Coordinates of C-alpha atoms in Angstrom, one line a residue:
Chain A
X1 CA -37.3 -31.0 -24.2
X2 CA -35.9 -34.5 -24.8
X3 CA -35.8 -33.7 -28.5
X4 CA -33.5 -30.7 -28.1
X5 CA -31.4 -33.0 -25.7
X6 CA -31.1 -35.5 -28.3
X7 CA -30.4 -32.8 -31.2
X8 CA -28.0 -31.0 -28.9
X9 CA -25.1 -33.1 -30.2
X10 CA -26.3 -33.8 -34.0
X11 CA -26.5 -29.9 -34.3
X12 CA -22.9 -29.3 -34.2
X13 CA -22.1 -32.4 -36.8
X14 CA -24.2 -30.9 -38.6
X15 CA -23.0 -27.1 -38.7
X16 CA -19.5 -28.7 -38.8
X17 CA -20.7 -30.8 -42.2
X18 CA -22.3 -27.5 -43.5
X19 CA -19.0 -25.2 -43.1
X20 CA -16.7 -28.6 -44.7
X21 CA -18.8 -28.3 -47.7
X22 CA -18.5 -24.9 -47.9
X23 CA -14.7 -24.4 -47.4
X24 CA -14.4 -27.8 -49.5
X25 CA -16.3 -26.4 -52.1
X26 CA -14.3 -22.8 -52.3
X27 CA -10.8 -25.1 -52.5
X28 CA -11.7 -26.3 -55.7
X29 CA -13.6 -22.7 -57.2
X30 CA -10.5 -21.2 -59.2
X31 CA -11.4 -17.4 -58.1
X32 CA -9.2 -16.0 -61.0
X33 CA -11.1 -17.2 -63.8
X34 CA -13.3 -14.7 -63.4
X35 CA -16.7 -15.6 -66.1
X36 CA -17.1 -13.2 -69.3
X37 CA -20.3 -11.6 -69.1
X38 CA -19.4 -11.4 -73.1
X39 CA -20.0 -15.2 -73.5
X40 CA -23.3 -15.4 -75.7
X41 CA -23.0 -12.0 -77.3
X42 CA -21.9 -10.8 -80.5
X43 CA -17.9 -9.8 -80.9
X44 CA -17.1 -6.1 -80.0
X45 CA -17.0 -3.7 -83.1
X46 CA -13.1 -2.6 -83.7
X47 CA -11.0 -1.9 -86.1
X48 CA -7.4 -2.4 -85.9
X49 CA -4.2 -2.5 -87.9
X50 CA -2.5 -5.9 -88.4
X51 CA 0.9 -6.9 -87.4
X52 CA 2.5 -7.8 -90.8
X53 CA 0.7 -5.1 -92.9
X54 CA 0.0 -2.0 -90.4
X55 CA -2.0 0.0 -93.3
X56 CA -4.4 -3.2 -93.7
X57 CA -7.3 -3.4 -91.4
X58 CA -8.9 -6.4 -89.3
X59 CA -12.4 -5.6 -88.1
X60 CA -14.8 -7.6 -86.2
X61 CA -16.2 -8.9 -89.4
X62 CA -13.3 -11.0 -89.9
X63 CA -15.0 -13.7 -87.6
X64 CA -18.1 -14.2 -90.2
X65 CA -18.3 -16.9 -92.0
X66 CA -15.9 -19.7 -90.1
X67 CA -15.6 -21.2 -86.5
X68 CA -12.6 -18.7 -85.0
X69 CA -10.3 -19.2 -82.2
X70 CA -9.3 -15.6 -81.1
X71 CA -6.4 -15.1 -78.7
X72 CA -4.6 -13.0 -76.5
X73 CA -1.0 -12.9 -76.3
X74 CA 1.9 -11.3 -76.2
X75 CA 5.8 -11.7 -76.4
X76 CA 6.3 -10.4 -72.5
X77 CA 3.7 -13.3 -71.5
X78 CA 5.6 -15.5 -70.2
X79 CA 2.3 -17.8 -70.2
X80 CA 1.8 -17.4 -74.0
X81 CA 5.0 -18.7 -74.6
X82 CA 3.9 -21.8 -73.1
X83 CA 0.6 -22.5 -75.3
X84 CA 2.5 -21.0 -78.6
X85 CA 3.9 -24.2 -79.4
X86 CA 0.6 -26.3 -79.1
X87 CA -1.4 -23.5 -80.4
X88 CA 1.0 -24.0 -83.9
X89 CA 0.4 -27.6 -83.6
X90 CA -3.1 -27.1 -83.7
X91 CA -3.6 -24.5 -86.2
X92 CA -1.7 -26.9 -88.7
X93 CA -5.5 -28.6 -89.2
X94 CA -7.1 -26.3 -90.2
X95 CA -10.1 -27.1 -88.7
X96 CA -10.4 -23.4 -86.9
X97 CA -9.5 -20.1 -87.6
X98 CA -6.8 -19.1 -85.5
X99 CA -7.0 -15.2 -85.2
X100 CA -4.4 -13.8 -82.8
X101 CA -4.6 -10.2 -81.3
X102 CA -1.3 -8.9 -80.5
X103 CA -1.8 -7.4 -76.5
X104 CA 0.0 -4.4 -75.6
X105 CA 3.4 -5.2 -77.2
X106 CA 6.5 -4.4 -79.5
X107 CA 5.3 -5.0 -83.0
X108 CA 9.4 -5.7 -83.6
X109 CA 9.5 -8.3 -80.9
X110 CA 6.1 -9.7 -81.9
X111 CA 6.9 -10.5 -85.7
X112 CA 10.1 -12.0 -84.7
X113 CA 8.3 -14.0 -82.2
X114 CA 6.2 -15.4 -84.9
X115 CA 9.4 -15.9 -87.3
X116 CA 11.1 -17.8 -84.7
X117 CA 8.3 -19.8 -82.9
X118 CA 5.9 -20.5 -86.1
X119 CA 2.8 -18.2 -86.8
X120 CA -0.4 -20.1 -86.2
X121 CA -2.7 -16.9 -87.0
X122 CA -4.4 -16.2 -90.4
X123 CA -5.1 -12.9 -89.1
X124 CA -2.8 -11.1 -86.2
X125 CA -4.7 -7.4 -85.0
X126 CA -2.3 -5.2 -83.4
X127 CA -3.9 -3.7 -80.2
X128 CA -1.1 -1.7 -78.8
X129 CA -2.9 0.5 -76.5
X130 CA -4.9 -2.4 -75.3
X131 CA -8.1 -0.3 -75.3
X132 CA -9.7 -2.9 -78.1
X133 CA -8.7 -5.7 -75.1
X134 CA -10.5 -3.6 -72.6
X135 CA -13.8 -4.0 -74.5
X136 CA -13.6 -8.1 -74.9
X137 CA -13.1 -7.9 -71.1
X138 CA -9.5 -9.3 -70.7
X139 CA -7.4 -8.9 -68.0
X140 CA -4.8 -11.1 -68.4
X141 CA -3.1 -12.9 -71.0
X142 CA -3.1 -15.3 -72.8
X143 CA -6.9 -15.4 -72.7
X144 CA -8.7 -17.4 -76.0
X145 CA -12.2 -16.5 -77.4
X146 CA -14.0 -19.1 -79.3
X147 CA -16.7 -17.8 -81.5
X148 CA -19.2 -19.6 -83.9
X149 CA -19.7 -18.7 -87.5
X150 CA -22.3 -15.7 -87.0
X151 CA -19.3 -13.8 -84.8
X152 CA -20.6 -14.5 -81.3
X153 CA -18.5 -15.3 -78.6
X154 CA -19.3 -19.0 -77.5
X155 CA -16.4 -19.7 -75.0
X156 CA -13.6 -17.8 -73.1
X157 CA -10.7 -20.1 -71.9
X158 CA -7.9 -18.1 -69.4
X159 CA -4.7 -19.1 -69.1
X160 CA -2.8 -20.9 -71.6
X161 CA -3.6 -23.9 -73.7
X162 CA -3.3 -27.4 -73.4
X163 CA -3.8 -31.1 -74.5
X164 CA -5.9 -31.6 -71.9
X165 CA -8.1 -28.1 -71.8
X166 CA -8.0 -28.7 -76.1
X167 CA -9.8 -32.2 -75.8
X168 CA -12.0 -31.0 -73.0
X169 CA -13.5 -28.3 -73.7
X170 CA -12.2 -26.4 -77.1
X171 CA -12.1 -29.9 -79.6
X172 CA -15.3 -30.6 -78.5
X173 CA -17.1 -27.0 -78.7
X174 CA -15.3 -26.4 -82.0
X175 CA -16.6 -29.4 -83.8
X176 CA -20.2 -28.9 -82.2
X177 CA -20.0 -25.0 -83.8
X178 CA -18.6 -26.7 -87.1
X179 CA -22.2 -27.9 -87.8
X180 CA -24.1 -25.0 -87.2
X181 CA -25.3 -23.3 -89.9
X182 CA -23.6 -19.7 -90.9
Chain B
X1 CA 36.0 4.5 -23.5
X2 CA 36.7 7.9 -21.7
X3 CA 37.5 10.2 -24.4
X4 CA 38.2 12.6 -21.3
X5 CA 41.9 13.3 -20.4
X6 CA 43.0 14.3 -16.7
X7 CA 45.5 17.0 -18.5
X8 CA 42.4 18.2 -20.8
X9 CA 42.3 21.7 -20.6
X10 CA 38.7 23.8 -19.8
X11 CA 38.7 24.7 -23.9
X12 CA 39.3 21.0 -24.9
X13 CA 37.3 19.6 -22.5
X14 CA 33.6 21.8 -23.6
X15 CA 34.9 20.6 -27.2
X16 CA 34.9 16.4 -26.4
X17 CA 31.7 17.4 -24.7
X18 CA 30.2 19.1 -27.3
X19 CA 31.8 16.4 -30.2
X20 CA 30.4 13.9 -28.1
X21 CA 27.0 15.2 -27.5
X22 CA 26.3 15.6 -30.8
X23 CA 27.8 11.9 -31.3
X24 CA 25.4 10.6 -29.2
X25 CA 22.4 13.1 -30.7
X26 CA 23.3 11.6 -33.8
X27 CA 23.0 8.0 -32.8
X28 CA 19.5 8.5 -31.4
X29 CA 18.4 10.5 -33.7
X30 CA 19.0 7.8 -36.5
X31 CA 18.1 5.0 -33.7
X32 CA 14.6 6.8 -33.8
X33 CA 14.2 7.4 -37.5
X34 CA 14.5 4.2 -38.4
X35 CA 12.1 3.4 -35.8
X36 CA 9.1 5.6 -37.1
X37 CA 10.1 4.3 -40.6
X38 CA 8.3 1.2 -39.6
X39 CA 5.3 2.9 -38.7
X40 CA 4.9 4.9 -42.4
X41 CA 2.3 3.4 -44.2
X42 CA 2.9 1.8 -47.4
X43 CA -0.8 3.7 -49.3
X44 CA 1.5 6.5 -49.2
X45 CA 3.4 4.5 -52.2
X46 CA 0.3 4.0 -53.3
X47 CA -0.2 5.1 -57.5
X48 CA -0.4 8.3 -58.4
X49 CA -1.2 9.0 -61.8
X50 CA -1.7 12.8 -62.8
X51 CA -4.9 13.2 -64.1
X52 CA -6.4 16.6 -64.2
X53 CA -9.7 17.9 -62.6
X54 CA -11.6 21.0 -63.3
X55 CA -13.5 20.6 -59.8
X56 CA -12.4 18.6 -56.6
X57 CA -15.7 17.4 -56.8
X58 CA -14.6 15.5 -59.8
X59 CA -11.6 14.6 -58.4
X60 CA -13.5 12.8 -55.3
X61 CA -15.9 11.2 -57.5
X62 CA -13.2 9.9 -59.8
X63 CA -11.3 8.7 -56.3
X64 CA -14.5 7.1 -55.0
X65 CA -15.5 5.1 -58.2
X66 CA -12.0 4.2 -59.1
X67 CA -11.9 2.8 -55.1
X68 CA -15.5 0.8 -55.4
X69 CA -14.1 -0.9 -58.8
X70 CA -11.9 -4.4 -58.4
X71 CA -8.7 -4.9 -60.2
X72 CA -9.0 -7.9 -61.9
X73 CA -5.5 -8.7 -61.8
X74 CA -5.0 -8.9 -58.1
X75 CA -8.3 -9.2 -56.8
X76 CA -8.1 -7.7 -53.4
X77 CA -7.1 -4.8 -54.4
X78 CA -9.0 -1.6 -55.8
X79 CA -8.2 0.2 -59.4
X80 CA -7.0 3.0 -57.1
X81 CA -5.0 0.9 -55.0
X82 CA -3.4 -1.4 -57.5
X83 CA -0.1 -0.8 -59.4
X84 CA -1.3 -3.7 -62.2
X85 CA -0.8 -2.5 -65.6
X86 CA -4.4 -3.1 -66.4
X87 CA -5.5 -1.3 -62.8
X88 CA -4.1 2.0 -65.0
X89 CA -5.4 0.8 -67.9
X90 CA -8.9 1.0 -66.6
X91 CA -8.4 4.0 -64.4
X92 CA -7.9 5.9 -67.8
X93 CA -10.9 4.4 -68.5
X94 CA -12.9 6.0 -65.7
X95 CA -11.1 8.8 -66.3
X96 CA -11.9 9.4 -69.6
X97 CA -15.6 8.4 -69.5
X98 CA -15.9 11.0 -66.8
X99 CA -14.3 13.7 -69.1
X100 CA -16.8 12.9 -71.3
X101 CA -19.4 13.6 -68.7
X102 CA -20.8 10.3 -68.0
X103 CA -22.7 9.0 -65.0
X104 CA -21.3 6.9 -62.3
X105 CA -23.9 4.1 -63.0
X106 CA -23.2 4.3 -66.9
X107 CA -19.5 3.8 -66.4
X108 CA -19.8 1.0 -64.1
X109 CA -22.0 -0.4 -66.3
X110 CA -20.0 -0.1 -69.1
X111 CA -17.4 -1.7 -67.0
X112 CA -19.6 -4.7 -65.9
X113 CA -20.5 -5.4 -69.4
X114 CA -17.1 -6.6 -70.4
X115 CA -15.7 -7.5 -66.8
X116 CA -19.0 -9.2 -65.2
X117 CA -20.0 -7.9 -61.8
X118 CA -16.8 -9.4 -60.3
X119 CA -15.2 -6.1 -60.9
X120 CA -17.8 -4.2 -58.4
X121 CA -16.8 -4.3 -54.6
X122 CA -20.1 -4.5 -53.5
X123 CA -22.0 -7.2 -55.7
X124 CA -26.0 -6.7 -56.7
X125 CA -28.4 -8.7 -55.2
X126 CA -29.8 -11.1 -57.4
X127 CA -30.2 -15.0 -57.3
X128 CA -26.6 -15.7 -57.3
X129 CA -25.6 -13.2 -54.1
X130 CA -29.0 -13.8 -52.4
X131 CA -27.3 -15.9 -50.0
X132 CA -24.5 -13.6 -49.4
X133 CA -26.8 -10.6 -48.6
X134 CA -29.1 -12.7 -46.5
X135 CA -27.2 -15.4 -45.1
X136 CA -25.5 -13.2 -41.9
X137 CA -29.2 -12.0 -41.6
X138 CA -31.0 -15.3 -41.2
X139 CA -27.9 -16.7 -38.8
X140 CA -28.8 -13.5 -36.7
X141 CA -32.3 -14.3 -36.5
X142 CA -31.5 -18.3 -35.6
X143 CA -29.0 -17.2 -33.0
X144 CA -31.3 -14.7 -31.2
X145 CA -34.3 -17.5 -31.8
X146 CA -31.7 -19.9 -30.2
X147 CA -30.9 -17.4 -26.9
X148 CA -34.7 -16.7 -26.5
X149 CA -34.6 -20.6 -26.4
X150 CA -32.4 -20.9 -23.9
X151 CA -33.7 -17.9 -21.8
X152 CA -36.9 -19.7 -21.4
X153 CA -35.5 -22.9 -20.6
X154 CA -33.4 -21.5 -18.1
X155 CA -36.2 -19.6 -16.3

């Protein structure tokens, strides 16, 4: 009995240290990033038309053969517009493939956007139904797929681009995939 | 004011009653509109999209799954609740699997291979949820240890 008299008053420190963590711990979770289940697995099989050429088609076997930094966007994305200027920045090395898929939007407004702003893309898909977006899981754009030279996806970054998410994470990943074999 | 005159005759007198009955019907009558308004629940805004159904069995099961399914967008809401463009997006989806005469369990697994099993409202129990599906179990079981505890103390 004297031990539960002494635990009597550690027990509460203790529950109230237990439910801190907890809470603490779900302040810093960011709940809309929800994790690809695709991350690891080949690229979804599609075939779409591209934005400057609709009769030419980009399939998923565009990807083979070079590192590829595939992303989402959209002229009504407000969000996009805020990476599109680092992402031309960036493609401007070289050092990636920049494929873009065109989400849900006017084709007019989208190659203006890309007159006006600078086209970073090699290769721009046109998914205007957004049914080929459904099957790479997005659900908000702009969302960026990075996948190694075989065509699998290795990363998913949501939200736009940054400096500081480029150095992080995507620099990093995308040199590391550089060196693996094809 | 008195709209009634001393002078008013029987005829114009039963027809500032009747104006001003009427007047006054009016008055509550919007009075109490307004409030039930408050009281009408918003689901009855809630989407409707037209899709057709051979059976109403089919149109239950399409309601249930499409209710049990998370839209992504804005997460506490159902892809039957939410007006998200991607909420319709995947109800055609559903929609469209089922007209093709698939299973529940192979559309939501079709779902939960490109959306994770964030998108099911109840999640599976493996080693991630473990803790979740347990967790209110084993703090029943240490609170009713704890009151037989204290029972037998008290005794």
């Amino acid at each position: 009995m004297n031990v539960l008299k002494q635990t009597r008053f550690i027990l509460p420190l203790i529950i109230f240290i237990l439910i801190f963590a907890l809470l603490w711990r779900g302040l810093n979770l960011h709940p809309n990033q929800i994790p690809s289940p695709l991350i690891g697995k080949p690229a979804p099989t599609f075939s779409l038309p591209t934005l400057f050429d609709a009769k030419k088609v980009t399939t998923n076997k565009d990807f083979f053969g070079h590192v590829t930094l595939m992303n989402v966007w959209a002229t009504w994305c407000v969000a996009c517009a805020e990476e599109h200027h680092a992402l031309v920045q960036l493609a401007q090395n070289k050092t990636v493939f920049f494929y873009g898929l065109n989400y849900k939007d006017d084709v007019t407004a989208a190659k203006k956007w890309l007159k006006q702003y600078g086209n970073p893309y090699r290769i721009v898909a046109v998914d205007q139904d957004g049914a080929a977006a459904i099957d790479w899981g997005v659900y908000g754009s702009p969302e960026t797929f990075v996948l190694d030279k075989k065509g699998m996806i290795r990363y998913k970054h949501i939200g736009p681009i940054d400096t500081d998410s480029w150095e992080k994470n995507l620099k990093p990943l995308i040199e590391k995939l550089q060196h693996e074999p094809v | 004011m008195n709209p009634y005159k001393k002078n008013d005759n029987c005829l114009q007198l039963a027809a500032k009653m009747t104006k001003n009955y009427f007047l006054h019907a009016y008055e509550w009558l919007r009075k109490m509109l307004l409030f039930l308004l408050m009281f009408l629940p918003l689901q009855l805004f809630a989407v409707e999209d037209f899709y057709h159904f051979d059976t109403p069995a089919q149109q239950e099961r399409f309601a249930a799954l499409t209710s049990q399914l998370r839209c992504l967008v804005c997460q506490n809401q159902n892809l039957s609740e939410s007006n998200a463009p991607l909420a319709a997006d995947l109800r055609q989806q559903v929609y469209q699997h089922m007209q093709r005469g698939q299973s529940d369990k192979q559309i939501v697994d079709y779902l939960v291979a490109r959306y994770g099993d964030f998108i099911l409202y109840r999640p599976p129990i493996n080693a991630a949820t473990l803790g979740l599906w347990l967790g209110p179990l084993i703090f029943l079981f240490l609170s009713v240890l704890y009151l037989l505890f204290y029972i037998r103390k008290k005794q």
